[in-house]
mmCIF file of C-alpha atoms and ligand atoms in Angstrom:
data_model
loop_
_atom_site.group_PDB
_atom_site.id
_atom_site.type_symbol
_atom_site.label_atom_id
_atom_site.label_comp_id
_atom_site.label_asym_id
_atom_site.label_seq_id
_atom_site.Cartn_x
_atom_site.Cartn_y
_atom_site.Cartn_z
ATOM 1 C CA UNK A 14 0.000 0.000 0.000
ATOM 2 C CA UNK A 15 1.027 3.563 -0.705
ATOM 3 C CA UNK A 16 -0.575 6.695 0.854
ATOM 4 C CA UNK A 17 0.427 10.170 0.501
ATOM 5 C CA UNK A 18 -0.180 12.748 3.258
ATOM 6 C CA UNK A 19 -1.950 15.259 0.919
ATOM 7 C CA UNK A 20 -5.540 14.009 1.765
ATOM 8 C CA UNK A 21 -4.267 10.718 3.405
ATOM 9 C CA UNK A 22 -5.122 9.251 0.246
ATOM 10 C CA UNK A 23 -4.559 5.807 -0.435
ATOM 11 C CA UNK A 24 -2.746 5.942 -4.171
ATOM 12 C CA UNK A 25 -2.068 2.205 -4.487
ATOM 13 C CA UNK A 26 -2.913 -1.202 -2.881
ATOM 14 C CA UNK A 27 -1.855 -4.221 -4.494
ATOM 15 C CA UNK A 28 -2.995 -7.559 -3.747
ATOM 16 C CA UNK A 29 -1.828 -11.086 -5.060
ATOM 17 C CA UNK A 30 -4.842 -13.247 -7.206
ATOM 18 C CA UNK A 31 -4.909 -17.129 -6.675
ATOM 19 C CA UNK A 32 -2.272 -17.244 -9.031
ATOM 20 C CA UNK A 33 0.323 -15.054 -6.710
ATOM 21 C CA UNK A 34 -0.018 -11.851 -9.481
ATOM 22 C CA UNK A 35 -0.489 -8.673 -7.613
ATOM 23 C CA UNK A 36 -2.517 -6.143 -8.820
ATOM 24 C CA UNK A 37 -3.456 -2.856 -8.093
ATOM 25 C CA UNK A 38 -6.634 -2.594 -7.007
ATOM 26 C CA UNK A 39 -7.918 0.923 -5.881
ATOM 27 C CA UNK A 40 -7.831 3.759 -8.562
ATOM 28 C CA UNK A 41 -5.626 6.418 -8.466
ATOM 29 C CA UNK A 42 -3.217 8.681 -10.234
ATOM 30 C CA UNK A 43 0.662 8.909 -10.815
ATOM 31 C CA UNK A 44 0.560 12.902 -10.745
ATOM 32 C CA UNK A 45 0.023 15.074 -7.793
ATOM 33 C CA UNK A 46 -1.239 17.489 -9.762
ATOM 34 C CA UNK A 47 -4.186 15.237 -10.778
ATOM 35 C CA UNK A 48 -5.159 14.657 -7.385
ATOM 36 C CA UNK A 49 -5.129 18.505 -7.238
ATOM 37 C CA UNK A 50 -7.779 18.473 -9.547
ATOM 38 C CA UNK A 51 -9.497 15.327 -8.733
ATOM 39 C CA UNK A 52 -13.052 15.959 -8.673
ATOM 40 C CA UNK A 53 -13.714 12.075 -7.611
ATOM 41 C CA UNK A 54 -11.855 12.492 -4.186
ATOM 42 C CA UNK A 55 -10.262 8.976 -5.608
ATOM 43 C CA UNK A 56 -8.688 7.054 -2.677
ATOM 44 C CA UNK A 57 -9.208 9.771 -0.265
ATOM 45 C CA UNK A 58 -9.956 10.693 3.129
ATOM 46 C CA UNK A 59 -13.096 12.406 3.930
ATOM 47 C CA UNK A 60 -14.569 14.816 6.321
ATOM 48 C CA UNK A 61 -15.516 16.705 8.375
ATOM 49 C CA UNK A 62 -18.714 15.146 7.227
ATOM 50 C CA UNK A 63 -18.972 12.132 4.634
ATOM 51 C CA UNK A 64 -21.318 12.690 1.720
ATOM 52 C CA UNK A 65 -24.318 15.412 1.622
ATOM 53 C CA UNK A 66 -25.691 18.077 4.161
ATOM 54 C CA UNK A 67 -28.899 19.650 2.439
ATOM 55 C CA UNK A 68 -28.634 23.309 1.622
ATOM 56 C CA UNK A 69 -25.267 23.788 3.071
ATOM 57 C CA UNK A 70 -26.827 24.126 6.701
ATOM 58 C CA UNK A 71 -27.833 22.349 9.725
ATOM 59 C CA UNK A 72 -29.012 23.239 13.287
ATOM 60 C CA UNK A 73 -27.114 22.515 16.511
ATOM 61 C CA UNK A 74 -27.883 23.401 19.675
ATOM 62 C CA UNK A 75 -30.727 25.968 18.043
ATOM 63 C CA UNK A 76 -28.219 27.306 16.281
ATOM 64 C CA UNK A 77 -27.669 27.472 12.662
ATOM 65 C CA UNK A 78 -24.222 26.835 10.289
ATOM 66 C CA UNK A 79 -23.923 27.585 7.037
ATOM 67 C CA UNK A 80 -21.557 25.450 5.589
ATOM 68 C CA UNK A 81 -19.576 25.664 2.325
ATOM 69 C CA UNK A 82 -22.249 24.605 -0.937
ATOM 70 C CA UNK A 83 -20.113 22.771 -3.445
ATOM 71 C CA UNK A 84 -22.589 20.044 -4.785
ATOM 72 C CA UNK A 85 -25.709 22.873 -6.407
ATOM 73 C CA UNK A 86 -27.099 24.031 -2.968
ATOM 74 C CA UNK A 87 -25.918 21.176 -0.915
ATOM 75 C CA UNK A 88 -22.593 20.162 0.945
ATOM 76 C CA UNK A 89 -20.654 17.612 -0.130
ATOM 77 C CA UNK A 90 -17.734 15.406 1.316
ATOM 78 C CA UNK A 91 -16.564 18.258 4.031
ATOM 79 C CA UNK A 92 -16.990 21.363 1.691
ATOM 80 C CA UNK A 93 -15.042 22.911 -1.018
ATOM 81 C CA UNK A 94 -11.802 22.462 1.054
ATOM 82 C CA UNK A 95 -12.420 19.003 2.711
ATOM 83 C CA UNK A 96 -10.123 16.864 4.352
ATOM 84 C CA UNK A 97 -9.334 15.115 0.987
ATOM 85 C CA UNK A 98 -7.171 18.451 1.058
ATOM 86 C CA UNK A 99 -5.570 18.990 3.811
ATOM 87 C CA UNK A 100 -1.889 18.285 4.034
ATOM 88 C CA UNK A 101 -1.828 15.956 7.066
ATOM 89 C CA UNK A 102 0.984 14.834 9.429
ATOM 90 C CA UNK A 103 2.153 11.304 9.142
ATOM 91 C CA UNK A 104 4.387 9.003 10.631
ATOM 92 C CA UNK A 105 5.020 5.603 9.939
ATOM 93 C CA UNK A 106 5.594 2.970 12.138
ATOM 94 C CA UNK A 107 5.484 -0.803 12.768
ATOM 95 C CA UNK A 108 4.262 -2.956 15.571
ATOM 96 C CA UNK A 109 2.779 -6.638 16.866
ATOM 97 C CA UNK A 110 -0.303 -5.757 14.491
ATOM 98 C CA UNK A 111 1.249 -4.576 11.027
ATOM 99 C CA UNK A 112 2.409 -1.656 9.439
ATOM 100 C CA UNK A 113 0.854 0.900 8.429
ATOM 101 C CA UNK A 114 0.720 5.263 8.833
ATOM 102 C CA UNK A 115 -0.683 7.387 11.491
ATOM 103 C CA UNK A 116 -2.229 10.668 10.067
ATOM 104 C CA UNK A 117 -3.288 13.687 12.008
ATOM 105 C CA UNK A 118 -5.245 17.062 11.042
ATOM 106 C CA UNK A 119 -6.810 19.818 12.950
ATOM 107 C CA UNK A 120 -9.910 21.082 11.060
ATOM 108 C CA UNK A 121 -9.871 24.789 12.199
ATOM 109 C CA UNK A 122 -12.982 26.810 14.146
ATOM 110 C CA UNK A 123 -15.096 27.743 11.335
ATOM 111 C CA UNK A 124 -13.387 25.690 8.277
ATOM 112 C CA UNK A 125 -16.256 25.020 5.557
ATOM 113 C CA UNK A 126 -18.239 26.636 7.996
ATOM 114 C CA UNK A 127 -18.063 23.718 11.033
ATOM 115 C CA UNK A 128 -18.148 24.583 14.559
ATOM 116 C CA UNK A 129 -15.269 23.876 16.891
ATOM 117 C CA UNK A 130 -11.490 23.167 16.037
ATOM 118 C CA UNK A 131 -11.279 19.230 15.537
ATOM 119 C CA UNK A 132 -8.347 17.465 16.130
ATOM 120 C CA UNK A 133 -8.782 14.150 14.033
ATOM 121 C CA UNK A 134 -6.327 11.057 13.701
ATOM 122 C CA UNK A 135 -6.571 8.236 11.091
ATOM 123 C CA UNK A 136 -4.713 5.415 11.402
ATOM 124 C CA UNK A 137 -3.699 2.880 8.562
ATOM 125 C CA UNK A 138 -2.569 -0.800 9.687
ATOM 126 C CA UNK A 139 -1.642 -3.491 7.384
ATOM 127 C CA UNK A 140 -1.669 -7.049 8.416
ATOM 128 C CA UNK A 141 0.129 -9.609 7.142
ATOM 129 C CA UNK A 142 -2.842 -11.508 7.329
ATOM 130 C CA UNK A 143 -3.679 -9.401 4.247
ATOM 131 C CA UNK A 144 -6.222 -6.878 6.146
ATOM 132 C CA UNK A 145 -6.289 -2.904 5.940
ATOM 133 C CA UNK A 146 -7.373 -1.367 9.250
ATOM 134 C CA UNK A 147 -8.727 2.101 9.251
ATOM 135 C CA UNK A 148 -8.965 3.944 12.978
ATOM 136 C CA UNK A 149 -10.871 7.008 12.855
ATOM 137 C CA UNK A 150 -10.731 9.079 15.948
ATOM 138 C CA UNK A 151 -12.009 12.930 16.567
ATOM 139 C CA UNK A 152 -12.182 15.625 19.245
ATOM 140 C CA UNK A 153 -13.853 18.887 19.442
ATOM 141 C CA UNK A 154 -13.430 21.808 21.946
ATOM 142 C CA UNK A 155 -17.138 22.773 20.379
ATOM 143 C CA UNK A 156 -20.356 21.243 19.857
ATOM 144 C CA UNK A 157 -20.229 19.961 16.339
ATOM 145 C CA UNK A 158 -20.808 16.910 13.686
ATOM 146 C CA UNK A 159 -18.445 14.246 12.628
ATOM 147 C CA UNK A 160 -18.430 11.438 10.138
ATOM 148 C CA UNK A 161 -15.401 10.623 8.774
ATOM 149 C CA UNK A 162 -14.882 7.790 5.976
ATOM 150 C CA UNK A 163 -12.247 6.535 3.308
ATOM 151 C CA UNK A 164 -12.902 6.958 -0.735
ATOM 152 C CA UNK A 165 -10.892 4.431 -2.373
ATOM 153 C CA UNK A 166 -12.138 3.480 -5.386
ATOM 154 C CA UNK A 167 -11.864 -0.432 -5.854
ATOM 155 C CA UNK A 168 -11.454 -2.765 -8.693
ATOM 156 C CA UNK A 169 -10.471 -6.001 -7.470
ATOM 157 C CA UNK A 170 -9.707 -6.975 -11.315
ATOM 158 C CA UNK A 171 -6.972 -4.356 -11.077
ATOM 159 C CA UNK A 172 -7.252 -0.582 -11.498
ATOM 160 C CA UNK A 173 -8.161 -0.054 -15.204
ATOM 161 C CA UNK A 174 -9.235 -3.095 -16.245
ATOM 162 C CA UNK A 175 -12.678 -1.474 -17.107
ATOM 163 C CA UNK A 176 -16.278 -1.824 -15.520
ATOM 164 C CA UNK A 177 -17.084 -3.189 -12.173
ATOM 165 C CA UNK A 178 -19.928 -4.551 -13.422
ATOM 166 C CA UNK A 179 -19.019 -8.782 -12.665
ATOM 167 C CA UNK A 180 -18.125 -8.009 -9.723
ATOM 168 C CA UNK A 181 -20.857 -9.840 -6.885
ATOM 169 C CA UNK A 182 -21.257 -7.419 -3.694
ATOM 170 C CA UNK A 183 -23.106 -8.210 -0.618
ATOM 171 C CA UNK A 184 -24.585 -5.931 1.827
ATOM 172 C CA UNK A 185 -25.406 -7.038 5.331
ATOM 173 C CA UNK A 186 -28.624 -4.695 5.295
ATOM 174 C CA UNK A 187 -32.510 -4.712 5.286
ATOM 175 C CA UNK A 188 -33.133 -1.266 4.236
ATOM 176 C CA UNK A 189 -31.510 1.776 2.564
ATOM 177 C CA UNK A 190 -32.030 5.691 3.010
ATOM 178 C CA UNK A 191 -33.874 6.752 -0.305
ATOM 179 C CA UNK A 192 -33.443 10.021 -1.594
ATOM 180 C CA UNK A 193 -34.424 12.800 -3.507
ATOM 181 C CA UNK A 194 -33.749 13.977 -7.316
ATOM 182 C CA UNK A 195 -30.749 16.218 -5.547
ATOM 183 C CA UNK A 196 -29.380 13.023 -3.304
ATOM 184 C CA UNK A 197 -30.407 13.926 -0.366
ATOM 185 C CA UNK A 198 -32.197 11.185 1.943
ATOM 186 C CA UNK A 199 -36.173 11.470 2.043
ATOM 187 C CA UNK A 200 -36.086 10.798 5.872
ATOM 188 C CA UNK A 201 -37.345 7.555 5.559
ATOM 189 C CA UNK A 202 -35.770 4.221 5.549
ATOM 190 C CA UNK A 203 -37.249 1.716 2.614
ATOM 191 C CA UNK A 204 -36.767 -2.257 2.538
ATOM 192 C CA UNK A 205 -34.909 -3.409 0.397
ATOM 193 C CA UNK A 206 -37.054 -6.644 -0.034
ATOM 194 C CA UNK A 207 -37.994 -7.038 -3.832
ATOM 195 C CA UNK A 208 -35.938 -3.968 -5.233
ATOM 196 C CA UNK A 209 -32.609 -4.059 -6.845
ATOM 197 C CA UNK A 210 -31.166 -2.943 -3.532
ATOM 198 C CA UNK A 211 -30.773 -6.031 -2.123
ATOM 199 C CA UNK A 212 -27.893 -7.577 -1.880
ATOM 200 C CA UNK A 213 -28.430 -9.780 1.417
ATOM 201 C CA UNK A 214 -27.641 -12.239 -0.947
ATOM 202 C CA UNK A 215 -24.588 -11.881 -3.100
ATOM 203 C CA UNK A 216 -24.922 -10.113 -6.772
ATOM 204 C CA UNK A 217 -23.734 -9.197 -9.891
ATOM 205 C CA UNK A 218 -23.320 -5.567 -9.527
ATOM 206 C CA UNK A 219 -24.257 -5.265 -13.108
ATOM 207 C CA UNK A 220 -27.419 -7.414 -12.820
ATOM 208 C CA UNK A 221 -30.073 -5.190 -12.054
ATOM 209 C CA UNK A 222 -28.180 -1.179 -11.798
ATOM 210 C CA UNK A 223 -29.652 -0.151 -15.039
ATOM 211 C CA UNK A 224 -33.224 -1.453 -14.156
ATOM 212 C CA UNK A 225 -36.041 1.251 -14.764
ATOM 213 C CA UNK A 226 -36.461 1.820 -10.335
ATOM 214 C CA UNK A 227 -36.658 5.782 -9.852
ATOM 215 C CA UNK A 228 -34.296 5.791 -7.047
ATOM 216 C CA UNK A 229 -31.469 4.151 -9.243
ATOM 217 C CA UNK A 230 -32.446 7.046 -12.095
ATOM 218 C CA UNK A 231 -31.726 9.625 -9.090
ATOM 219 C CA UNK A 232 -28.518 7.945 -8.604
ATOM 220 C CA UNK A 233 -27.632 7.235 -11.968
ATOM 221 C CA UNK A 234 -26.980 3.892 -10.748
ATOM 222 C CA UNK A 235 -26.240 2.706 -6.999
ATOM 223 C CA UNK A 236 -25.055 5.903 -4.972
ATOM 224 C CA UNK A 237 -27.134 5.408 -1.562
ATOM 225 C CA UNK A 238 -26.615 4.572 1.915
ATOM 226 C CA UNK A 239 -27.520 0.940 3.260
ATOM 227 C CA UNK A 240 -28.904 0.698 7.163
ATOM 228 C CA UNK A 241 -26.095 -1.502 8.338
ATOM 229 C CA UNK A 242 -27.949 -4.756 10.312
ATOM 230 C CA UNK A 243 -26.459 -4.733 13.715
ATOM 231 C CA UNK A 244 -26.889 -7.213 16.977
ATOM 232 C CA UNK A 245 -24.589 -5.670 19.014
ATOM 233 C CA UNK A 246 -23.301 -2.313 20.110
ATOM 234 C CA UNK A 247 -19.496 -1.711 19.097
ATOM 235 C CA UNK A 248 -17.897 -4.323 17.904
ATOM 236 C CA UNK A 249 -17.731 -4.747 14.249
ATOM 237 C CA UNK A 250 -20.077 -6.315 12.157
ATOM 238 C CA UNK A 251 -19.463 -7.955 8.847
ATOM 239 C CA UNK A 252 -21.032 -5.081 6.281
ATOM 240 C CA UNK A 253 -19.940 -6.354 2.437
ATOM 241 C CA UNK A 254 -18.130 -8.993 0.985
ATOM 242 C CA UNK A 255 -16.928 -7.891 -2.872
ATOM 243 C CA UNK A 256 -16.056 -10.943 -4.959
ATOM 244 C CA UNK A 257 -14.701 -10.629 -8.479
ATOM 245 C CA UNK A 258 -15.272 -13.937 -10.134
ATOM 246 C CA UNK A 259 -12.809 -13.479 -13.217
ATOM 247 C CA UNK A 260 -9.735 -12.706 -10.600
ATOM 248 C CA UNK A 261 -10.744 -14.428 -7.708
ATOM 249 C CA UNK A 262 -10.004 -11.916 -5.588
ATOM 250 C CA UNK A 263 -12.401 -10.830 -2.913
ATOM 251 C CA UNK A 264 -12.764 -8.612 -0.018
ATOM 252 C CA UNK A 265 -14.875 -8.585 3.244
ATOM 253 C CA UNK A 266 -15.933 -4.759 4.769
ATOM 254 C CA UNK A 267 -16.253 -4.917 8.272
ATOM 255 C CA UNK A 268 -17.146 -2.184 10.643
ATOM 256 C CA UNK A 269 -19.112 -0.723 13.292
ATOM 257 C CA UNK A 270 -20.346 2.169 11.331
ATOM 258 C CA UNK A 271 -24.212 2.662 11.560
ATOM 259 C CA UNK A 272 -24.576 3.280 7.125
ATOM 260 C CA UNK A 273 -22.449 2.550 4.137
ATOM 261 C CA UNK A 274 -22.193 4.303 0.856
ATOM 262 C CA UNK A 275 -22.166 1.919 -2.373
ATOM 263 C CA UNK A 276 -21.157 4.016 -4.948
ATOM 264 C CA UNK A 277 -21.297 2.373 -8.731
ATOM 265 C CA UNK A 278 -18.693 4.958 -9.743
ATOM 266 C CA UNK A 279 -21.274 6.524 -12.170
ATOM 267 C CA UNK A 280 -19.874 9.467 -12.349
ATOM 268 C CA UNK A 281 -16.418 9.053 -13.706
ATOM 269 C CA UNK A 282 -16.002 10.283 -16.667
ATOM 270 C CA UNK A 283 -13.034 9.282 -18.028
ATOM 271 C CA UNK A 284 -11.739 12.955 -18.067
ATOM 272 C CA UNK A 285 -8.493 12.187 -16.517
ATOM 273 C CA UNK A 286 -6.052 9.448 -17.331
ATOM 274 C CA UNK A 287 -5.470 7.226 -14.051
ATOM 275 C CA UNK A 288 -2.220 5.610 -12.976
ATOM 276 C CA UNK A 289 -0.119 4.079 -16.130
ATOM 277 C CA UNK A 290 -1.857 5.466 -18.260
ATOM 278 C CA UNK A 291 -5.414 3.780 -17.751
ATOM 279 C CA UNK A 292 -8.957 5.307 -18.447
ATOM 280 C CA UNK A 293 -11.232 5.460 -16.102
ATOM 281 C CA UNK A 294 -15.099 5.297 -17.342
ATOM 282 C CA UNK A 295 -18.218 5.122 -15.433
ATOM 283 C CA UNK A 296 -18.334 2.028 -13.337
ATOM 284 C CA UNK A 297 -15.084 1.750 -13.365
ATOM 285 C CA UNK A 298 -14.440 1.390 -9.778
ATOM 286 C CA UNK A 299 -16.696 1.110 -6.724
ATOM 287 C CA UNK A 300 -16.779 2.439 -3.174
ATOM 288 C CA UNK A 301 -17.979 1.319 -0.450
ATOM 289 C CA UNK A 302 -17.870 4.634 2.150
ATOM 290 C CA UNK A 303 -18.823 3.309 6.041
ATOM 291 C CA UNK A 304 -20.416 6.632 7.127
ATOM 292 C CA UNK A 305 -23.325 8.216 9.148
ATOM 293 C CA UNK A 306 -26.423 8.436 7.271
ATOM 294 C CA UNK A 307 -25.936 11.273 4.654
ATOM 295 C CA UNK A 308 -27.272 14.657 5.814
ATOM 296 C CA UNK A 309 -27.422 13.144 9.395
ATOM 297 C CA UNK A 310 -27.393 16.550 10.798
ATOM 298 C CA UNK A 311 -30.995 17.710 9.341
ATOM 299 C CA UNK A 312 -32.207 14.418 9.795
ATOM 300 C CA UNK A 313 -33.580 13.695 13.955
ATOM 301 C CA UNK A 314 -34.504 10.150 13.305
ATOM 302 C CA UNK A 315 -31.073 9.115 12.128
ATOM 303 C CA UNK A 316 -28.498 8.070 14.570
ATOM 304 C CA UNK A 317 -27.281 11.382 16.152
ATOM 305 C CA UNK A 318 -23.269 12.568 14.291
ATOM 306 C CA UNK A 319 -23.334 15.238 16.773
ATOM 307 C CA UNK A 320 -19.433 15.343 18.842
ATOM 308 C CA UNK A 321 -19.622 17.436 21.971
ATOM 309 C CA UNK A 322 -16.612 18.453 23.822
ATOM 310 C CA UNK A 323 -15.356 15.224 25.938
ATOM 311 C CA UNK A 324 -16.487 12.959 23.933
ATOM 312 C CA UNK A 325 -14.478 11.200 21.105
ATOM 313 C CA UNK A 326 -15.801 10.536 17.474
ATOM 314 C CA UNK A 327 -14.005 6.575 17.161
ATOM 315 C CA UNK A 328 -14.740 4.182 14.248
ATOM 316 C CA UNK A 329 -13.529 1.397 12.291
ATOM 317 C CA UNK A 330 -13.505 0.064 8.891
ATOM 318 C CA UNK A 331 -11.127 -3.483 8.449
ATOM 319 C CA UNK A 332 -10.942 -4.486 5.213
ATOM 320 C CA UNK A 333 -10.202 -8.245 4.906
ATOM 321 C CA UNK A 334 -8.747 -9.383 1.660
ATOM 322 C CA UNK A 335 -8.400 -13.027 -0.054
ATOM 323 C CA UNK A 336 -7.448 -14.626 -2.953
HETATM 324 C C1 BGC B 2 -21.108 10.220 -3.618
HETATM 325 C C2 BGC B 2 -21.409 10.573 -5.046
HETATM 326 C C3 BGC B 2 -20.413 11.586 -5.514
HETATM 327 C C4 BGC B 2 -19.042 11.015 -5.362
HETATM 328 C C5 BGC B 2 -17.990 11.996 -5.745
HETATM 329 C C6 BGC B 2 -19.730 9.660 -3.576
HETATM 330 O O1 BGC B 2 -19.388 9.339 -2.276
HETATM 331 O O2 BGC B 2 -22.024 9.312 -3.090
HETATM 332 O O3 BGC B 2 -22.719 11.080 -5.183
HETATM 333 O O4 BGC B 2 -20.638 11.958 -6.835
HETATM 334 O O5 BGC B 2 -18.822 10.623 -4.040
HETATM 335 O O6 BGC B 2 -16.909 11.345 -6.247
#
C-alpha cells in the first residue's frame, strides 16, 4: 500500500490473485497534480462530514451553520476544502499488528463553515494476514458533527481493467435511506425486499443497476446509503463482501459504522487518465464509504453525528482481503 499525506489518500494497494499476481486494485493517479484536480476524491480521506448536508446548513444546539455549498445548494464530502485536502501529518511505524501510517489534522474553528477546532487522527494498519485497518478518531473543543470515511475506489480486477460490473457485492442490510432527485435522503428508511437494492444475498453488480427503479435514475446507478444490520453495540459487524469472479479476488468490509455508501462509480467520466496510463469510465471502480447516514445533521430520526466536547468521534472500517 502507498498513501500520501496530501488528503491521506490511499494511491495504491496491491494484492496477489490465486495465481500469486499482484494487482493494483484501488484507482488512483501517478501525478500530484491530478489529485489537485481530482473531482472524484479517488482514494481519499473524507470529512468533516462524509457525503451530503442539504442546503449547506444544519441546526445545533438551536443554532444554525452555514456550511460551504459545493454540490448545487448542498454540501458535499466536508466542503469545497475538505479533508481530501488537507496536508496531514504522518508518521510511519510498525508494531505486533502490522504496518501501516498514522495521520493527524486539525480542522480549524469555522473551516467550511463547522463549529469547533477538531483534532482528528486516522490510522492505517496493514496485516500480514492481508487486512487494511482504518482507525478514525475525533475531538472537538465545540459542539459539532463528525463522520469521517475513506474513498478508495476499488477494482479487485486491477485498477483499469474497465467496468465493475461482474463483480458480486453483498450488503449485510434490510433497508436503505432513499433520496431525492438532488441526493439527499427522504427521511425515511425503505426495505430493500424485492428492489434491486438487495444484496443480502450476493450479486452481480451489473445485474439489475440499469433497471427502470426511480431511485437508481436519481442515482444514476447505486449511490445510496444501506442501514447496516447490527446485533450488538461496538464491535464490528461484517457489512460487504466484494467478490470478483474473473480474478478471484475478494474482499470482506467490516465495521461498526451505523450506514455505508455503495457508490457504482457513475460518475467518472473518463476525463483524466489514471495511474499508467489507464482510463477510467463510469463504473469503473466502486466504493464502499462506512459513514453516518448522509445529511445526518438535518435528519432527527437518524443516529445522532453530533461530537460534543469530551467525547471522542471513534470508528472502524477493516478491510479483509483473499485470494
Ligand atoms: C457520492 C457521489 C459523488 C461522489 C464523488 C460519492 O461518495 O455518493 O454522489 O458523486 O462521491 O466522487
Amino acid at each position: 500500500m502507498s498513501v500520501t499525506n496530501y488528503g491521506g489518500i490511499i494511491v495504491s494497494l496491491k494484492l496477489p490473485g490465486p495465481d500469486g499476481r499482484l494487482a493494483d486494485v484501488v484507482l488512483g493517479y501517478d501525478r500530484l497534480d491530478d489529485y489537485l484536480r481530482d473531482p472524484f476524491y479517488l482514494g481519499a480521506l473524507i470529512g468533516r462530514y462524509a457525503n451530503r448536508i442539504a442546503g449547506g446548513r444544519f441546526v445545533l444546539n438551536g443554532k444554525t451553520y452555514a456550511l460551504a455549498a459545493n454540490n448545487g445548494p448542498n454540501h458535499l464530502h466536508g466542503g469545497v476544502r475538505g479533508f481530501n485536502r488537507g496536508l496531514w501529518n504522518a508518521a510511519a511505524f510498525e508494531n505486533a499488528a502490522g504496518s501501516g501510517v498514522a495521520l493527524t489534522y486539525r480542522s480549524s474553528d469555522g473551516e467550511e463553515g463547522y463549529p469547533g477546532n477538531l483534532d482528528c487522527r486516522v490510522i492505517y494498519t496493514l496485516s500480514d494476514d492481508n487486512r487494511l485497518r482504518v482507525d478514525y478518531e475525533a475531538v472537538s473543543d465545540r459542539p459539532t458533527v463528525c463522520s469521517l470515511t475513506q474513498h478508495s475506489y476499488f477494482n479487485l480486477a486491477g485498477h483499469g481493467s474497465g467496468r465493475i460490473l461482474d463483480h458480486e457485492l453483498m450488503i449485510n442490510a434490510d433497508a436503505f435511506t432513499p433520496v431525492n432527485e438532488q441526493q439527499i435522503p427522504t427521511g425515511e428508511l425503505h426495505s430493500v425486499a424485492g428492489t434491486p437494492f438487495d444484496f443480502r444475498r450476493p450479486t452481480a453488480i451489473g445485474a439489475r443497476v440499469d433497471q427502470a427503479h426511480p431511485q437508481l435514475q436519481l442515482g444514476r446507478g447505486y449511490d445510496h446509503n444501506w442501514v447496516i444490520r447490527r446485533h450488538s453495540g461496538d464491535a464490528l459487524t461484517q457489512i460487504a463482501t466484494l467478490r470478483d469472479p474473473a480474478s478471484g479476488r475478494s474482499m470482506e468490509v467490516w465495521s461498526d459504522a451505523p450506514g455505508v455508501q455503495f457508490y457504482s462509480g457513475n460518475f467518472l467520466d473518463g476525463s483524466i487518465p489514471g495511474k499508467e496510463g489507464a482510463a477510467y469510465p463510469a463504473r469503473s471502480g466502486l466504493c464502499l464509504e462506512t459513514q453516518h447516514f448522509p445529511d445526518s445533521p438535518n435528519q432527527p430520526a437518524f443516529p445522532s453525528p453530533a461530537l460534543n466536547p469530551g467525547e471522542v468521534y471513534r470508528s472502524t472500517t477493516e478491510y479483509r482481503f483473499r485470494s
